[in-house]
């Protein structure tokens, strides 16, 4: 029987002639740093809250009263800031592909905090607009995109489930910011509350970028945290032009843009829209609760489903739920139907975002994932700025929200029908390898001549 060697308290039977390298010996682990880092990546998405609509809307009335500008001026500044910020996101995505997640996240966090400081000191329309540009670009766009892209690069086994957990945890964290901000405003005023948010972003996100994102390298050199890389990630990188020539890219991007447009439109005008259906302002505002809860559940469900089903079928499903929910608006009334309306709309919106995050690495790999998600996130952010304006203009023209919402329902219905027919992208064509040079003839040595 071979002798028994003791290695750090672990018994292992090893033949005496086999030498085991110390680095390869089994070492018991008392902690799971990989799990801790994944949790921190969820925190990076949650800290985008001050740049999200829910996080900014709590300050709108205070800005109007303090700065002394009209509500329409604040809305215009917000729309201009959102659209301008969307233009920056493709460049952030390219930076992630070129330099990696850690340095880009650190730079985005520094810039995000700086723009929040600018918002805290805004005194007129121009500075307010500039602050909205940075807060929307770095917060809603950059932080969200980098957090999900980091998970898409680092995880290849059960990637959809991991992305779903990130989205759900981030959404839960974002939903807390309005409550915390409201208490801060009551205690120290809105300007100091924004200042506190800036310091919070720096204090939490910068350590996440330094330690929590370790091991998330450039996609071309990244393997799964379990040590293996998926088949899509091993394929040749997709050039952006080649991706944009595929129908699948436009299906995914169209679904994200459509979801952002219609859901932001009805969420922004929810109190007035549901008021037409007989709900009081309190009942309409309370409808956000089932939307949030259903969105968290749907984010996990749709993301996990991408590990088992084709993403394009899940896109069709989420768009079908969008269309059906909007088409049933005329039948909404106080009670169960209103809660069902809010829950299905929240689930459809969360499902579309979850599938998009998993679909790009599924179809195109991770070598250019930052670029793809930056472009798509730019489209999504721009659509959220256009949706409320379209619904408002349509309501002024028709005198009611119902016909406009029914017209908007056609957009997800068309995508739901078209998505299953989108062609699966073929693998990117790698550059042909250079043919090996023929070996030079070797002069025979003298012993060989004798033989």
PDB file of N, CA, C and O in Angstrom, residues 353-383:
ATOM      1  N   UNK A 353     -35.610  42.968 -21.294  1.00  0.00           N
ATOM      2  CA  UNK A 353     -34.247  43.368 -20.922  1.00  0.00           C
ATOM      3  C   UNK A 353     -33.391  42.153 -20.565  1.00  0.00           C
ATOM      4  O   UNK A 353     -32.201  42.094 -20.905  1.00  0.00           O
ATOM      5  N   UNK A 354     -33.985  41.198 -19.870  1.00  0.00           N
ATOM      6  CA  UNK A 354     -33.226  40.020 -19.458  1.00  0.00           C
ATOM      7  C   UNK A 354     -32.789  39.179 -20.656  1.00  0.00           C
ATOM      8  O   UNK A 354     -31.649  38.708 -20.719  1.00  0.00           O
ATOM      9  N   UNK A 355     -33.681  39.005 -21.616  1.00  0.00           N
ATOM     10  CA  UNK A 355     -33.340  38.204 -22.791  1.00  0.00           C
ATOM     11  C   UNK A 355     -32.271  38.911 -23.621  1.00  0.00           C
ATOM     12  O   UNK A 355     -31.350  38.271 -24.150  1.00  0.00           O
ATOM     13  N   UNK A 356     -32.362  40.221 -23.740  1.00  0.00           N
ATOM     14  CA  UNK A 356     -31.351  40.964 -24.515  1.00  0.00           C
ATOM     15  C   UNK A 356     -29.959  40.778 -23.929  1.00  0.00           C
ATOM     16  O   UNK A 356     -28.974  40.597 -24.648  1.00  0.00           O
ATOM     17  N   UNK A 357     -29.852  40.815 -22.596  1.00  0.00           N
ATOM     18  CA  UNK A 357     -28.545  40.685 -21.955  1.00  0.00           C
ATOM     19  C   UNK A 357     -27.914  39.319 -22.231  1.00  0.00           C
ATOM     20  O   UNK A 357     -26.695  39.207 -22.338  1.00  0.00           O
ATOM     21  N   UNK A 358     -28.750  38.279 -22.335  1.00  0.00           N
ATOM     22  CA  UNK A 358     -28.221  36.937 -22.572  1.00  0.00           C
ATOM     23  C   UNK A 358     -28.119  36.594 -24.050  1.00  0.00           C
ATOM     24  O   UNK A 358     -27.335  35.716 -24.429  1.00  0.00           O
ATOM     25  N   UNK A 359     -28.900  37.258 -24.907  1.00  0.00           N
ATOM     26  CA  UNK A 359     -28.947  36.886 -26.320  1.00  0.00           C
ATOM     27  C   UNK A 359     -27.659  37.232 -27.059  1.00  0.00           C
ATOM     28  O   UNK A 359     -27.200  36.458 -27.907  1.00  0.00           O
ATOM     29  N   UNK A 360     -27.056  38.376 -26.762  1.00  0.00           N
ATOM     30  CA  UNK A 360     -25.863  38.779 -27.499  1.00  0.00           C
ATOM     31  C   UNK A 360     -24.693  37.832 -27.273  1.00  0.00           C
ATOM     32  O   UNK A 360     -24.057  37.395 -28.245  1.00  0.00           O
ATOM     33  N   UNK A 361     -24.334  37.468 -26.041  1.00  0.00           N
ATOM     34  CA  UNK A 361     -23.264  36.467 -25.897  1.00  0.00           C
ATOM     35  C   UNK A 361     -23.658  35.102 -26.439  1.00  0.00           C
ATOM     36  O   UNK A 361     -22.796  34.342 -26.878  1.00  0.00           O
ATOM     37  N   UNK A 362     -24.947  34.781 -26.438  1.00  0.00           N
ATOM     38  CA  UNK A 362     -25.404  33.490 -26.970  1.00  0.00           C
ATOM     39  C   UNK A 362     -25.174  33.416 -28.476  1.00  0.00           C
ATOM     40  O   UNK A 362     -24.703  32.390 -28.993  1.00  0.00           O
ATOM     41  N   UNK A 363     -25.498  34.484 -29.196  1.00  0.00           N
ATOM     42  CA  UNK A 363     -25.405  34.456 -30.657  1.00  0.00           C
ATOM     43  C   UNK A 363     -24.062  34.945 -31.187  1.00  0.00           C
ATOM     44  O   UNK A 363     -23.612  34.497 -32.249  1.00  0.00           O
ATOM     45  N   UNK A 364     -23.412  35.893 -30.494  1.00  0.00           N
ATOM     46  CA  UNK A 364     -22.229  36.537 -31.056  1.00  0.00           C
ATOM     47  C   UNK A 364     -20.968  36.373 -30.205  1.00  0.00           C
ATOM     48  O   UNK A 364     -19.924  36.928 -30.559  1.00  0.00           O
ATOM     49  N   UNK A 365     -21.038  35.628 -29.089  1.00  0.00           N
ATOM     50  CA  UNK A 365     -19.859  35.473 -28.258  1.00  0.00           C
ATOM     51  C   UNK A 365     -19.603  36.713 -27.425  1.00  0.00           C
ATOM     52  O   UNK A 365     -20.431  37.633 -27.345  1.00  0.00           O
ATOM     53  N   UNK A 366     -18.428  36.772 -26.795  1.00  0.00           N
ATOM     54  CA  UNK A 366     -18.111  37.863 -25.876  1.00  0.00           C
ATOM     55  C   UNK A 366     -16.941  38.729 -26.321  1.00  0.00           C
ATOM     56  O   UNK A 366     -16.587  39.677 -25.627  1.00  0.00           O
ATOM     57  N   UNK A 367     -16.339  38.424 -27.460  1.00  0.00           N
ATOM     58  CA  UNK A 367     -15.155  39.183 -27.881  1.00  0.00           C
ATOM     59  C   UNK A 367     -15.475  40.647 -28.134  1.00  0.00           C
ATOM     60  O   UNK A 367     -14.649  41.519 -27.888  1.00  0.00           O
ATOM     61  N   UNK A 368     -16.679  40.953 -28.635  1.00  0.00           N
ATOM     62  CA  UNK A 368     -17.091  42.340 -28.868  1.00  0.00           C
ATOM     63  C   UNK A 368     -18.380  42.640 -28.113  1.00  0.00           C
ATOM     64  O   UNK A 368     -19.190  43.459 -28.552  1.00  0.00           O
ATOM     65  N   UNK A 369     -18.567  42.000 -26.972  1.00  0.00           N
ATOM     66  CA  UNK A 369     -19.815  42.149 -26.236  1.00  0.00           C
ATOM     67  C   UNK A 369     -20.019  43.576 -25.752  1.00  0.00           C
ATOM     68  O   UNK A 369     -21.149  44.096 -25.774  1.00  0.00           O
ATOM     69  N   UNK A 370     -18.956  44.241 -25.313  1.00  0.00           N
ATOM     70  CA  UNK A 370     -19.096  45.623 -24.854  1.00  0.00           C
ATOM     71  C   UNK A 370     -19.583  46.544 -25.948  1.00  0.00           C
ATOM     72  O   UNK A 370     -20.452  47.397 -25.734  1.00  0.00           O
ATOM     73  N   UNK A 371     -19.042  46.389 -27.146  1.00  0.00           N
ATOM     74  CA  UNK A 371     -19.465  47.228 -28.271  1.00  0.00           C
ATOM     75  C   UNK A 371     -20.925  46.996 -28.611  1.00  0.00           C
ATOM     76  O   UNK A 371     -21.695  47.946 -28.815  1.00  0.00           O
ATOM     77  N   UNK A 372     -21.337  45.726 -28.660  1.00  0.00           N
ATOM     78  CA  UNK A 372     -22.723  45.412 -29.002  1.00  0.00           C
ATOM     79  C   UNK A 372     -23.687  45.943 -27.954  1.00  0.00           C
ATOM     80  O   UNK A 372     -24.705  46.571 -28.282  1.00  0.00           O
ATOM     81  N   UNK A 373     -23.380  45.727 -26.687  1.00  0.00           N
ATOM     82  CA  UNK A 373     -24.288  46.177 -25.640  1.00  0.00           C
ATOM     83  C   UNK A 373     -24.273  47.690 -25.508  1.00  0.00           C
ATOM     84  O   UNK A 373     -25.283  48.293 -25.139  1.00  0.00           O
ATOM     85  N   UNK A 374     -23.141  48.331 -25.803  1.00  0.00           N
ATOM     86  CA  UNK A 374     -23.115  49.791 -25.793  1.00  0.00           C
ATOM     87  C   UNK A 374     -24.033  50.375 -26.842  1.00  0.00           C
ATOM     88  O   UNK A 374     -24.772  51.327 -26.585  1.00  0.00           O
ATOM     89  N   UNK A 375     -24.000  49.797 -28.045  1.00  0.00           N
ATOM     90  CA  UNK A 375     -24.874  50.282 -29.114  1.00  0.00           C
ATOM     91  C   UNK A 375     -26.340  50.033 -28.785  1.00  0.00           C
ATOM     92  O   UNK A 375     -27.194  50.920 -28.949  1.00  0.00           O
ATOM     93  N   UNK A 376     -26.657  48.837 -28.300  1.00  0.00           N
ATOM     94  CA  UNK A 376     -28.046  48.518 -27.968  1.00  0.00           C
ATOM     95  C   UNK A 376     -28.545  49.347 -26.797  1.00  0.00           C
ATOM     96  O   UNK A 376     -29.690  49.813 -26.787  1.00  0.00           O
ATOM     97  N   UNK A 377     -27.689  49.550 -25.793  1.00  0.00           N
ATOM     98  CA  UNK A 377     -28.082  50.371 -24.655  1.00  0.00           C
ATOM     99  C   UNK A 377     -28.324  51.806 -25.086  1.00  0.00           C
ATOM    100  O   UNK A 377     -29.215  52.488 -24.562  1.00  0.00           O
ATOM    101  N   UNK A 378     -27.557  52.282 -26.046  1.00  0.00           N
ATOM    102  CA  UNK A 378     -27.780  53.625 -26.580  1.00  0.00           C
ATOM    103  C   UNK A 378     -29.160  53.734 -27.224  1.00  0.00           C
ATOM    104  O   UNK A 378     -29.887  54.713 -27.027  1.00  0.00           O
ATOM    105  N   UNK A 379     -29.523  52.720 -28.001  1.00  0.00           N
ATOM    106  CA  UNK A 379     -30.849  52.707 -28.627  1.00  0.00           C
ATOM    107  C   UNK A 379     -31.945  52.664 -27.564  1.00  0.00           C
ATOM    108  O   UNK A 379     -32.957  53.366 -27.653  1.00  0.00           O
ATOM    109  N   UNK A 380     -31.737  51.853 -26.523  1.00  0.00           N
ATOM    110  CA  UNK A 380     -32.745  51.710 -25.480  1.00  0.00           C
ATOM    111  C   UNK A 380     -32.939  53.020 -24.713  1.00  0.00           C
ATOM    112  O   UNK A 380     -34.076  53.428 -24.428  1.00  0.00           O
ATOM    113  N   UNK A 381     -31.828  53.677 -24.373  1.00  0.00           N
ATOM    114  CA  UNK A 381     -31.927  54.935 -23.631  1.00  0.00           C
ATOM    115  C   UNK A 381     -32.622  56.000 -24.470  1.00  0.00           C
ATOM    116  O   UNK A 381     -33.458  56.762 -23.973  1.00  0.00           O
ATOM    117  N   UNK A 382     -32.290  56.052 -25.757  1.00  0.00           N
ATOM    118  CA  UNK A 382     -32.941  57.031 -26.639  1.00  0.00           C
ATOM    119  C   UNK A 382     -34.437  56.773 -26.739  1.00  0.00           C
ATOM    120  O   UNK A 382     -35.248  57.720 -26.757  1.00  0.00           O
ATOM    121  N   UNK A 383     -34.832  55.511 -26.789  1.00  0.00           N
ATOM    122  CA  UNK A 383     -36.261  55.201 -26.896  1.00  0.00           C
ATOM    123  C   UNK A 383     -37.021  55.627 -25.655  1.00  0.00           C
ATOM    124  O   UNK A 383     -38.187  56.027 -25.738  1.00  0.00           O
TER     125      UNK A 383
END
